[in-house]
Amino acid sequence: MKPEPLNTYRAGPDEHGHFGIYGGRYVAETLMPLILEVERAYRDAQQDPSFQAELDYYLKHYVGRPSPLYFAERLTRHFGGAKIYFKRDELNHTGSHKANNCIGQALLARRMGKRRVIAETGAGQHGVAVATFCALFDIPCVIYMGEVDMERQAPNVFRMRLLGAEVRAAKSGSRTLKDAMNEALRDWVANVDTTYYLIGTAAGPHPYPEMVRNFQSVIGREAREQIMEAEGRLPDTLVACIGGGSNAIGLFHPFLDDPSVRIVGVEAAGHGISTGQHAASITGGAPGVLHGNRTYLLQDADGQIAEAHSISAGLDYPGIGPEHAWLRDSGRVDYVSATDDEALDAFKLCTRLEGIIPALEPAHALAHVARIAGELPSDHLIVMNMCGRGDKDVPSVAKALGMDNGA
Amino acid sequence: MSAGEGRLERRFEALREAGRGGFVSYISAGDPDRETSLAILRGLPAAGADVIEIGVPFTDPMADGPAIQAANQRALRGGMTLRGTLEMVQEFRRQDNDTPIALMGYFNPIYRYGVEAFSRDAAAAGIDGLIVVDLPPEEDAELRVPALAAGLRVIRLTAPTSDDRRLPRILEGAGGFIYHVAITGITGTTSASADAVAAAVERLRRHTDLPLAVGFGIRTPEQAAEVARVADAAVVGSALVQRIADCLEHEKPEPEEIVESVLSLVRDLAGGVRSARA
């Protein structure tokens, strides 16, 4: 049974950073004063029109916003049902939605007088965006990346290094995104005076989930205007992939209080939920506390964090942003999952039919669109967030498909 | 027992009367395996540990450096859990009902166990205080309330970044002792200077009458002595678990050798602490 609907789903978090029981600030005491300082600086920036003006300037002239809302006509015809639109955030400078958040936080770091930036990255999209803005603003940066991810996303490692970033391998645990985040937190604790931690997803200690959501909400605000212009009405369904969930919350948030809009987040089911080898924290996890927030986590009965699995390095994380955890419990957003194989099929189909090579992350969202579109009437409007481009994935897709890379 | 004196209070009172600082010895429960770890635990009081800090292994110990990370991994591979940690303490209590034990860990295993059930079971097992690294005062009410009701002390951490404005917030509701993190950093890495420790202790004394234990970066008997000269206790962790790692490097290490090697380091460190104010 679904919970009773609320008057608004857009009021969170509360002043302590909680979305219901989720969110919060679960960090070592050494970091607490820093996190409170980030919050004060962010509140101050929010009140400052010159901060917003500067953000708008870079979003328009450097990132390339607004990103188009594109009617994917051939895919629509292929499925023979709902009308499919892509929000083209893969066209942003650096190739994904990550730029929306990075420019905001890089401006904040500069405003705070921080002389060094650190970040974690999974697929490398966030790392590349951080390295890009740090190059632009001349701030030294260190990017932590799991050793496994460095292998499967080698092109992005090279890009970060070209941009002047130092890429450090996280060699502990599963050697993926979760361990990169541990290493970044350890770095921050040791470099409290100089360093700004630029978190890439809508997770971590408050105010990060709220701040990242606010920077990413430009996606949903634009999509809303654009669909009104194209169709004269709101969409019927929104679909986005979810790792930490920053692209999804960016698209969803401006629509949360429109009850006619059905909203679906797609987690990575890896080899399948029943195999245990997946990254679907909501579908296959339970509430817990990690990396500064309470949220759904993949874990065992003793509270040890389980290793996630996904072909997509960007979704390969055992947690999810706390606002998503709350939106799930409140019943406003539906969370489903797509497997590695389904994502690969969607990846191939999109490339052939639309000439758009999607990143493996949004290929999961498209896999769900593929599941539902054919059953829906032709006047049903779907907006899917094409949050990243797939150039970085070409080598690992070639490997997964048994094709010789370059042949 | 919640309102009265517990093992921690009695021990720090005895140390004050003896006019010396205390030695807090950390071990990771189940490192490198349950039996060896239990043998070390049992040997700690005789080797000179005044207070024992027992670490609950966790997959993602964000505040810990490489030595304790590796200890956590070894313990987890051996199947150690939070429940298993409490059972070890329970066994220890059959022989020693005086040495205070603080349980140190990250919140998720406790949350998963259930804060009420955990508080009850921890107190029943003979745990005296809780140090939960990723549970700052702003978030700890959900554990603090059942823990206090069960008679456990909530041991709060202070750091060099905890300024005078923030300290009262940390100290309100704190019990047992204050664990001061001497450096801005993770365990087992850099060390604070003796002057920095002395200044930190002096500052904290202005805010609280609770005993002050100082940890992070203390490796040698000399460093432990320096800290124990000004603070109520010195905490050593990484150096001890590193000793286990070093023993494991040898070909087929006998469990007795590991136990003896760790306890011999504990004796050296405790000796340093005991001679500090002599």
XYZ file of C-alpha atoms in Angstrom:
685
model
C 0.000 0.000 0.000
C 1.293 3.415 -0.919
C 1.587 6.124 1.730
C -0.821 9.091 1.587
C 0.405 11.779 -0.811
C 2.076 14.858 0.717
C 1.261 18.493 -0.067
C 4.795 19.002 -1.267
C 7.770 16.787 -2.021
C 10.092 19.720 -2.556
C 10.506 21.070 0.987
C 13.421 18.893 2.097
C 15.839 18.718 3.665
C 15.148 20.142 7.125
C 17.670 22.511 8.706
C 19.841 19.614 9.869
C 19.924 18.055 6.441
C 17.419 15.270 6.986
C 14.977 13.994 4.393
C 12.678 12.081 6.739
C 15.018 9.615 8.465
C 17.593 9.907 5.648
C 20.466 12.292 5.035
C 22.144 13.998 7.974
C 25.804 14.521 8.747
C 27.577 11.341 9.823
C 31.221 12.357 9.739
C 34.216 12.323 12.050
C 34.449 15.280 14.409
C 37.510 16.588 12.568
C 35.338 17.220 9.513
C 32.280 18.669 11.242
C 33.551 22.258 11.423
C 34.505 22.084 7.732
C 31.142 20.806 6.675
C 29.435 23.516 8.694
C 31.711 26.013 6.945
C 30.705 24.678 3.514
C 27.073 25.071 4.506
C 27.545 28.657 5.691
C 29.419 29.558 2.521
C 26.775 27.942 0.333
C 23.913 29.743 2.124
C 25.805 32.985 1.700
C 26.336 32.293 -2.021
C 22.644 31.469 -2.464
C 21.758 34.949 -1.193
C 24.287 36.654 -3.440
C 22.956 37.653 -6.873
C 26.493 37.940 -8.226
C 27.098 34.235 -7.488
C 24.022 33.237 -9.470
C 24.986 35.607 -12.281
C 28.440 34.095 -12.507
C 26.995 30.575 -12.433
C 24.555 31.453 -15.218
C 27.356 32.947 -17.282
C 29.479 29.804 -17.162
C 26.503 27.495 -17.673
C 25.599 29.340 -20.845
C 28.946 30.198 -22.385
C 31.191 27.418 -21.123
C 29.000 24.387 -20.372
C 26.693 25.123 -23.310
C 23.306 25.304 -21.623
C 20.467 25.036 -22.166
C 20.890 21.506 -23.440
C 18.338 20.561 -26.134
C 15.215 18.517 -25.517
C 15.299 16.200 -28.495
C 12.446 14.148 -29.913
C 13.922 10.702 -30.537
C 11.737 9.947 -33.520
C 13.325 6.749 -34.743
C 13.334 5.121 -31.299
C 9.730 6.243 -30.850
C 8.792 4.566 -34.123
C 10.852 1.489 -33.250
C 8.939 0.875 -30.002
C 5.634 1.974 -31.559
C 4.149 3.611 -28.459
C 4.953 6.623 -26.295
C 6.720 9.689 -27.655
C 10.300 9.643 -26.398
C 12.262 12.791 -25.685
C 15.889 12.938 -24.604
C 17.149 15.709 -22.384
C 20.541 16.030 -24.028
C 22.849 16.625 -21.083
C 25.478 14.519 -22.798
C 26.084 17.556 -25.015
C 27.419 19.573 -22.100
C 31.079 20.478 -22.103
C 32.975 17.473 -20.654
C 30.261 15.094 -21.866
C 27.823 14.713 -18.996
C 25.543 16.404 -16.492
C 28.437 16.497 -14.014
C 29.486 19.920 -15.317
C 26.312 21.532 -13.888
C 27.362 20.712 -10.346
C 31.095 21.140 -10.785
C 30.870 24.703 -12.001
C 28.669 25.593 -9.036
C 30.954 24.020 -6.464
C 34.132 25.233 -8.150
C 32.795 28.787 -7.895
C 31.976 28.108 -4.237
C 35.483 26.749 -3.551
C 36.977 29.849 -5.156
C 34.697 32.075 -3.127
C 35.809 30.280 0.053
C 39.434 30.914 -0.839
C 40.304 27.230 -1.002
C 43.613 26.548 -2.735
C 43.149 22.868 -3.443
C 40.262 20.691 -4.627
C 39.767 16.966 -4.158
C 37.091 14.727 -5.650
C 36.091 11.105 -6.069
C 35.062 9.666 -9.376
C 33.552 6.425 -10.596
C 33.195 6.493 -14.357
C 35.522 9.464 -14.498
C 32.837 11.860 -15.761
C 32.810 13.777 -12.506
C 36.590 13.656 -12.298
C 36.917 15.059 -15.797
C 34.458 17.856 -15.009
C 36.326 18.716 -11.792
C 39.669 18.658 -13.601
C 38.208 20.903 -16.284
C 36.984 23.641 -13.965
C 40.120 23.395 -11.854
C 42.140 23.978 -15.039
C 39.938 26.931 -15.915
C 40.195 28.466 -12.440
C 43.819 27.440 -11.908
C 43.188 25.373 -8.756
C 45.346 22.279 -8.165
C 43.202 19.158 -7.892
C 43.540 15.539 -6.852
C 41.025 12.986 -8.116
C 40.559 9.670 -6.313
C 39.459 6.806 -8.515
C 39.129 3.100 -7.814
C 41.867 1.025 -9.384
C 39.269 -1.151 -11.142
C 37.566 1.934 -12.577
C 40.875 3.366 -13.796
C 41.203 0.281 -15.934
C 37.709 0.218 -17.395
C 37.529 3.990 -17.931
C 41.071 4.519 -19.116
C 40.195 7.307 -21.597
C 38.888 9.460 -18.764
C 42.013 8.891 -16.677
C 44.055 10.209 -19.569
C 41.734 13.194 -19.997
C 42.019 14.127 -16.321
C 45.793 13.954 -16.476
C 45.873 16.059 -19.634
C 43.794 18.639 -17.786
C 46.446 18.795 -15.103
C 44.761 16.765 -12.387
C 46.597 14.260 -10.260
C 44.718 10.954 -10.394
C 45.291 8.755 -7.347
C 44.246 5.100 -7.355
C 42.036 3.859 -4.502
C 43.452 0.412 -3.855
C 41.455 -0.711 -0.830
C 38.240 -2.739 -0.653
C 36.417 -3.193 -3.935
C 38.676 -0.580 -5.605
C 35.679 1.258 -7.080
C 33.711 4.430 -6.351
C 32.978 3.671 -2.682
C 36.665 3.260 -1.943
C 37.518 6.396 -3.915
C 35.103 8.263 -1.638
C 36.765 6.786 1.476
C 40.141 7.972 0.219
C 38.828 11.443 -0.583
C 37.390 11.736 2.941
C 40.736 10.631 4.405
C 42.520 13.236 2.318
C 40.089 15.942 3.453
C 40.619 15.091 7.133
C 44.357 15.512 6.631
C 44.140 18.773 4.662
C 41.397 20.673 6.404
C 42.726 24.186 5.988
C 43.440 24.298 2.292
C 41.105 21.843 0.682
C 37.589 21.837 -0.734
C 35.947 18.454 -1.269
C 33.907 18.630 -4.470
C 31.434 15.747 -4.143
C 30.029 14.613 -7.460
C 26.699 13.131 -6.565
C 23.662 14.092 -4.503
C 24.940 12.169 -1.488
C 27.377 12.612 1.389
C 26.964 14.788 4.480
C 24.574 17.736 4.463
C 24.658 20.212 2.674
C 26.034 18.222 -0.269
C 22.867 16.310 -1.243
C 20.846 19.523 -1.246
C 23.530 21.632 -2.884
C 24.241 19.142 -5.671
C 20.502 18.733 -6.280
C 20.076 22.485 -6.553
C 22.906 22.801 -9.064
C 21.552 19.850 -11.064
C 17.947 21.057 -11.017
C 18.741 23.232 -14.011
C 18.104 20.015 -15.983
C 14.485 19.711 -14.838
C 13.764 23.436 -15.018
C 14.877 23.552 -18.641
C 13.086 20.315 -19.514
C 9.871 21.735 -18.097
C 10.034 24.840 -20.245
C 11.125 22.908 -23.299
C 8.373 20.290 -23.158
C 5.796 23.045 -22.647
C 7.140 24.690 -25.765
C 7.228 21.467 -27.787
C 3.988 19.844 -26.609
C 2.119 22.505 -24.689
C 1.900 20.310 -21.603
C 3.868 18.484 -18.949
C 5.374 15.074 -19.681
C 3.606 11.929 -18.469
C 6.721 10.032 -17.443
C 10.268 10.981 -16.470
C 13.017 8.362 -16.556
C 16.607 8.668 -15.346
C 19.345 6.299 -14.254
C 20.539 6.256 -10.663
C 23.912 5.592 -9.116
C 24.216 8.244 -6.438
C 21.362 9.872 -8.296
C 22.451 13.414 -9.152
C 21.239 13.477 -12.758
C 17.958 11.918 -11.675
C 17.256 14.309 -8.823
C 18.180 17.186 -11.162
C 15.530 16.119 -13.659
C 12.944 15.018 -11.085
C 12.995 17.780 -8.514
C 11.185 20.519 -10.465
C 8.383 18.007 -11.280
C 7.914 16.410 -7.839
C 4.794 18.432 -7.065
C 3.089 17.698 -10.386
C 1.021 14.623 -9.522
C 0.248 13.843 -13.171
C 3.942 13.218 -13.868
C 5.013 9.662 -13.205
C 8.665 9.534 -12.141
C 10.919 6.502 -12.465
C 14.513 6.006 -11.347
C 16.462 3.118 -12.857
C 19.129 1.405 -10.782
C 21.801 -0.914 -12.111
C 20.843 -4.579 -11.706
C 24.271 -5.814 -12.856
C 24.041 -9.555 -13.503
C 20.510 -9.544 -12.039
C 19.130 -8.713 -8.583
C 18.763 -12.406 -7.704
C 22.486 -13.059 -8.346
C 23.490 -10.587 -5.635
C 25.869 -8.978 -8.115
C 24.216 -5.623 -8.684
C 24.259 -1.981 -7.642
C 20.550 -1.529 -6.891
C 20.625 -0.069 -3.365
C 16.911 0.623 -3.178
C 15.689 -2.536 -4.856
C 18.150 -4.808 -3.070
C 19.431 -2.873 -0.041
C 18.351 -1.629 3.371
C 18.721 1.662 5.288
C 22.151 2.292 6.765
C 24.819 4.933 7.332
C 27.835 5.449 5.079
C 29.819 8.358 3.675
C 28.146 10.959 5.824
C 24.483 10.129 5.260
C 21.761 7.663 6.090
C 20.280 6.060 3.017
C 19.614 2.719 1.356
C 22.799 0.651 1.230
C 23.866 -2.732 -0.024
C 25.000 -4.476 3.152
C 24.996 -7.766 4.995
C 23.234 -8.674 8.240
C 26.217 -7.388 10.271
C 26.057 -3.945 8.616
C 29.166 -4.528 6.510
C 28.950 -2.750 3.173
C 28.592 -5.101 0.223
C 30.414 -4.640 -3.034
C 28.268 -3.352 -5.837
C 28.470 -4.625 -9.363
C 27.592 -2.889 -12.591
C 29.066 -2.757 -16.062
C 28.673 0.990 -15.643
C 31.381 2.397 -13.392
C 29.202 5.433 -12.741
C 26.439 3.327 -11.180
C 28.771 0.937 -9.372
C 28.118 2.235 -5.859
C 26.424 0.464 -2.915
C 24.423 3.545 -1.865
C 22.115 6.201 -3.241
C 21.438 9.857 -2.496
C 19.308 10.302 0.658
C 16.588 12.276 -1.082
C 15.951 9.311 -3.361
C 15.685 7.047 -0.304
C 13.035 9.387 1.058
C 11.213 9.718 -2.278
C 11.030 5.957 -2.443
C 9.582 5.565 1.056
C 7.132 8.401 0.442
C 5.958 6.646 -2.704
C 6.444 9.654 -5.000
C 9.093 8.078 -7.220
C 9.214 4.498 -8.479
C 12.556 2.773 -8.495
C 13.190 -0.073 -10.906
C 16.345 -1.668 -12.280
C 17.980 -2.759 -15.522
C 20.709 -5.380 -15.974
C 24.084 -5.067 -17.684
C 22.729 -6.947 -20.702
C 19.616 -4.798 -20.990
C 21.787 -1.678 -20.818
C 24.108 -3.026 -23.513
C 21.141 -3.745 -25.804
C 19.835 -0.222 -25.264
C 23.309 1.160 -25.885
C 23.494 -0.601 -29.260
C 19.960 0.312 -30.261
C 20.350 4.001 -29.466
C 23.647 4.186 -31.307
C 22.214 2.576 -34.455
C 18.833 4.295 -34.528
C 19.613 7.772 -33.249
C 23.315 8.164 -33.952
C 23.804 8.957 -30.302
C 26.311 6.852 -28.380
C 24.945 6.962 -24.842
C 27.063 6.455 -21.773
C 26.395 3.097 -20.108
C 24.707 4.967 -17.242
C 21.782 6.457 -19.249
C 21.701 3.247 -21.294
C 20.122 1.795 -18.115
C 17.423 4.476 -18.239
C 16.864 3.724 -21.907
C 16.562 0.017 -21.120
C 13.583 0.850 -18.954
C 12.120 3.139 -21.634
C 12.443 0.204 -24.025
C 10.431 -1.899 -21.587
C 7.518 0.526 -21.224
C 7.308 2.632 -24.394
C 5.656 0.045 -26.621
C 2.814 -0.531 -24.147
C 1.958 3.142 -23.850
C -0.329 5.179 -26.128
C 1.185 7.416 -28.797
C 0.166 10.588 -26.957
C 2.094 9.556 -23.839
C 5.168 11.763 -23.369
C 8.362 10.313 -21.915
C 11.326 12.512 -21.045
C 14.520 10.559 -20.436
C 17.721 12.122 -19.186
C 20.537 11.370 -21.612
C 22.978 12.383 -18.909
C 26.256 11.344 -20.529
C 27.885 10.387 -23.768
C 29.412 6.994 -24.330
C 32.808 7.744 -25.838
C 34.449 6.746 -22.537
C 32.661 3.382 -22.659
C 33.623 2.320 -26.160
C 36.574 0.147 -25.040
C 34.621 -1.637 -22.291
C 31.544 -2.116 -24.485
C 33.729 -3.593 -27.215
C 35.112 -5.997 -24.629
C 31.653 -6.907 -23.311
C 30.378 -7.533 -26.840
C 33.442 -9.568 -27.745
C 34.405 -7.065 -30.455
C 38.006 -6.091 -31.033
C 38.342 -2.472 -30.014
C 39.258 -0.560 -33.161
C 38.655 -3.375 -35.621
C 24.806 1.664 37.179
C 23.899 4.523 34.865
C 24.128 7.242 37.489
C 26.828 5.704 39.644
C 30.501 5.058 39.218
C 31.581 2.597 36.592
C 34.812 0.918 35.679
C 35.975 3.931 33.662
C 35.466 6.387 36.524
C 37.117 4.053 39.022
C 40.115 3.503 36.767
C 40.723 7.171 36.034
C 40.278 7.963 39.726
C 42.867 5.335 40.605
C 45.261 6.772 38.025
C 44.801 10.235 39.482
C 45.545 8.916 42.941
C 48.618 7.127 41.653
C 49.704 10.381 40.062
C 50.290 8.969 36.613
C 48.771 9.020 33.171
C 47.043 5.966 31.782
C 47.697 3.794 28.776
C 44.811 3.012 26.429
C 45.542 0.053 24.227
C 43.594 -0.454 20.991
C 43.023 -3.768 19.288
C 40.799 -4.692 16.366
C 38.472 -7.499 17.442
C 39.225 -10.660 15.492
C 42.599 -9.530 14.153
C 44.225 -11.610 12.799
C 41.732 -14.287 13.923
C 39.356 -14.719 16.831
C 41.508 -16.945 19.055
C 44.705 -14.933 18.690
C 42.806 -11.713 19.187
C 41.153 -13.049 22.351
C 44.535 -14.155 23.702
C 45.898 -10.636 23.112
C 42.849 -9.105 24.756
C 43.283 -11.327 27.804
C 46.946 -10.421 28.083
C 46.503 -6.657 27.854
C 45.842 -5.813 31.545
C 48.906 -7.723 32.780
C 50.996 -6.087 30.057
C 50.054 -2.661 31.398
C 46.930 -1.526 29.538
C 44.890 0.651 31.899
C 41.969 0.942 29.503
C 41.168 -1.227 26.486
C 39.711 0.130 23.290
C 38.300 -2.663 21.164
C 37.622 -1.907 17.512
C 34.670 -3.406 15.674
C 35.751 -4.300 12.151
C 34.065 -2.366 9.340
C 34.445 -2.546 5.582
C 34.779 1.222 5.193
C 36.788 2.685 8.085
C 36.936 6.236 6.758
C 38.872 7.761 9.661
C 41.540 5.079 9.664
C 44.897 4.820 7.964
C 46.388 1.809 6.175
C 47.400 -0.157 9.307
C 43.946 -0.238 10.887
C 42.274 -0.641 7.475
C 44.311 -3.808 6.987
C 43.467 -4.994 10.519
C 39.764 -4.530 9.733
C 40.155 -6.542 6.557
C 41.930 -9.387 8.360
C 39.246 -9.484 11.039
C 36.426 -9.475 8.489
C 38.062 -12.253 6.506
C 38.142 -14.246 9.737
C 34.393 -13.740 10.112
C 34.425 -11.226 12.972
C 31.202 -9.261 13.498
C 29.786 -6.802 16.013
C 28.057 -9.672 17.809
C 31.333 -11.586 17.789
C 33.095 -8.572 19.302
C 30.612 -8.471 22.181
C 31.125 -12.197 22.751
C 34.884 -11.684 22.978
C 34.370 -9.016 25.628
C 32.009 -11.308 27.504
C 34.695 -14.001 27.593
C 37.287 -11.473 28.724
C 35.036 -10.388 31.588
C 35.112 -13.898 33.071
C 38.699 -13.210 34.122
C 38.746 -9.415 34.477
C 35.971 -7.307 35.898
C 38.054 -4.161 36.503
C 39.724 -3.068 33.283
C 37.424 -0.659 31.461
C 36.629 -1.419 27.833
C 35.538 1.141 25.277
C 34.050 -0.164 22.078
C 35.196 1.810 19.056
C 33.506 1.549 15.714
C 31.484 3.051 12.903
C 27.760 3.510 13.215
C 26.396 1.242 10.496
C 26.955 -2.140 12.195
C 25.397 -0.723 15.389
C 22.464 0.734 13.466
C 21.937 -2.544 11.676
C 22.094 -4.455 14.988
C 19.487 -2.052 16.407
C 20.493 0.680 18.859
C 18.309 -0.630 21.712
C 19.361 -4.253 21.428
C 22.978 -3.245 20.926
C 23.049 -0.999 24.013
C 21.540 -3.737 26.141
C 23.841 -6.463 24.807
C 26.965 -4.279 24.964
C 26.341 -3.364 28.598
C 25.559 -6.986 29.459
C 28.781 -8.128 27.769
C 30.808 -5.762 29.931
C 31.445 -2.833 27.617
C 31.793 0.445 29.504
C 31.816 3.138 26.850
C 31.177 3.742 23.162
C 33.337 5.640 20.693
C 31.467 5.928 17.408
C 33.675 7.721 14.949
C 31.082 8.856 12.433
C 28.403 9.874 14.916
C 28.940 13.541 15.809
C 26.897 15.135 18.636
C 24.374 16.429 16.088
C 23.422 12.867 15.119
C 24.110 10.726 18.168
C 20.860 11.092 20.151
C 19.393 7.918 18.677
C 22.252 5.894 20.151
C 23.053 8.094 23.157
C 19.627 7.771 24.739
C 19.437 3.945 24.808
C 23.178 3.713 25.571
C 22.889 5.930 28.645
C 19.800 4.051 29.759
C 21.809 0.820 29.578
C 24.571 2.339 31.704
C 27.086 2.913 28.896
C 29.223 6.036 28.624
C 29.126 7.980 25.381
C 32.731 8.960 24.729
C 32.974 11.997 22.489
C 35.833 12.912 20.228
C 37.432 16.318 19.916
C 39.785 17.371 17.151
C 42.153 20.280 16.481
C 39.342 21.693 14.328
C 36.838 21.697 17.235
C 37.005 25.376 18.141
C 35.920 26.996 21.392
C 32.516 27.710 19.916
C 31.969 24.057 19.108
C 33.491 22.411 22.211
C 30.546 23.018 24.572
C 28.288 21.232 22.103
C 30.610 18.226 22.067
C 31.115 18.136 25.824
C 27.445 18.347 26.702
C 26.341 14.746 27.124
C 29.886 13.379 26.991
C 30.865 10.696 29.491
C 33.706 8.377 30.501
C 36.531 10.425 29.048
C 37.223 12.739 26.155
C 39.118 11.222 23.237
C 41.169 13.998 21.718
C 42.337 13.373 18.169
C 45.780 14.987 18.230
C 46.150 15.640 14.522
C 44.011 16.590 11.574
C 44.327 13.309 9.759
C 43.648 9.592 9.861
C 45.016 7.053 12.325
C 48.600 5.878 12.131
C 49.985 8.671 9.998
C 51.566 11.881 11.284
C 52.240 12.727 14.925
C 51.475 15.905 16.807
C 54.319 17.728 18.539
C 54.488 17.596 22.331
C 53.807 21.337 22.416
C 50.697 20.987 20.295
C 49.378 18.221 22.554
C 50.086 20.262 25.670
C 48.297 23.281 24.210
C 45.299 21.170 23.192
C 45.050 19.596 26.637
C 45.248 22.992 28.293
C 42.475 24.305 26.071
C 40.234 21.278 26.734
C 40.813 21.525 30.483
C 39.200 24.946 30.414
C 36.010 23.315 29.158
C 35.725 19.998 30.990
C 36.618 18.009 34.092
C 36.371 14.684 32.272
C 39.614 12.716 31.865
C 41.419 13.523 28.609
C 42.856 10.735 26.485
C 44.919 11.707 23.464
C 45.411 9.514 20.444
C 46.376 9.350 16.742
C 50.016 9.217 15.699
C 51.456 7.881 18.994
C 53.850 5.051 18.167
C 56.771 4.848 20.572
C 57.144 4.615 24.377
C 58.778 8.051 24.260
C 55.825 9.614 22.432
C 53.394 7.868 24.762
C 55.341 9.236 27.740
C 55.248 12.773 26.356
C 51.487 12.593 25.991
C 50.933 10.960 29.390
C 52.932 13.754 30.997
C 50.185 16.269 30.176
C 47.058 14.238 29.389
C 45.200 11.699 31.534
C 45.914 8.929 29.055
C 47.685 8.113 25.797
C 46.008 5.927 23.169
C 48.015 3.676 20.862
C 46.391 1.713 18.058
C 48.073 1.592 14.672
C 51.500 0.665 16.053
C 49.977 -2.373 17.786
C 48.014 -3.642 14.805
C 51.042 -2.981 12.615
C 52.948 -5.331 14.891
C 50.437 -8.059 14.011
C 50.878 -7.307 10.313
C 54.669 -7.536 10.715
C 54.373 -10.916 12.450
C 52.188 -12.197 9.627
C 54.974 -11.396 7.182
C 57.010 -14.218 8.749
C 56.629 -17.673 7.392
C 53.927 -19.581 9.309
C 53.791 -17.373 12.399
C 52.708 -19.201 15.543
C 49.741 -17.565 17.282
C 51.735 -17.506 20.555
C 54.486 -15.520 18.840
C 52.014 -12.926 17.602
C 50.442 -12.605 21.041
C 53.823 -12.287 22.743
C 55.107 -9.782 20.191
C 52.081 -7.508 20.588
C 52.069 -7.770 24.382
C 55.769 -7.008 24.520
C 55.105 -3.765 22.626
C 52.239 -3.039 25.020
C 54.661 -3.521 27.955
C 57.143 -1.101 26.371
C 54.459 1.515 25.715
C 52.935 1.108 29.175
C 56.414 1.396 30.637
C 56.885 4.686 28.832
C 53.577 5.971 30.145
C 54.319 4.856 33.720
C 57.717 6.538 33.749
C 56.375 9.789 32.277
C 55.835 11.683 35.502
C 58.438 9.821 37.549
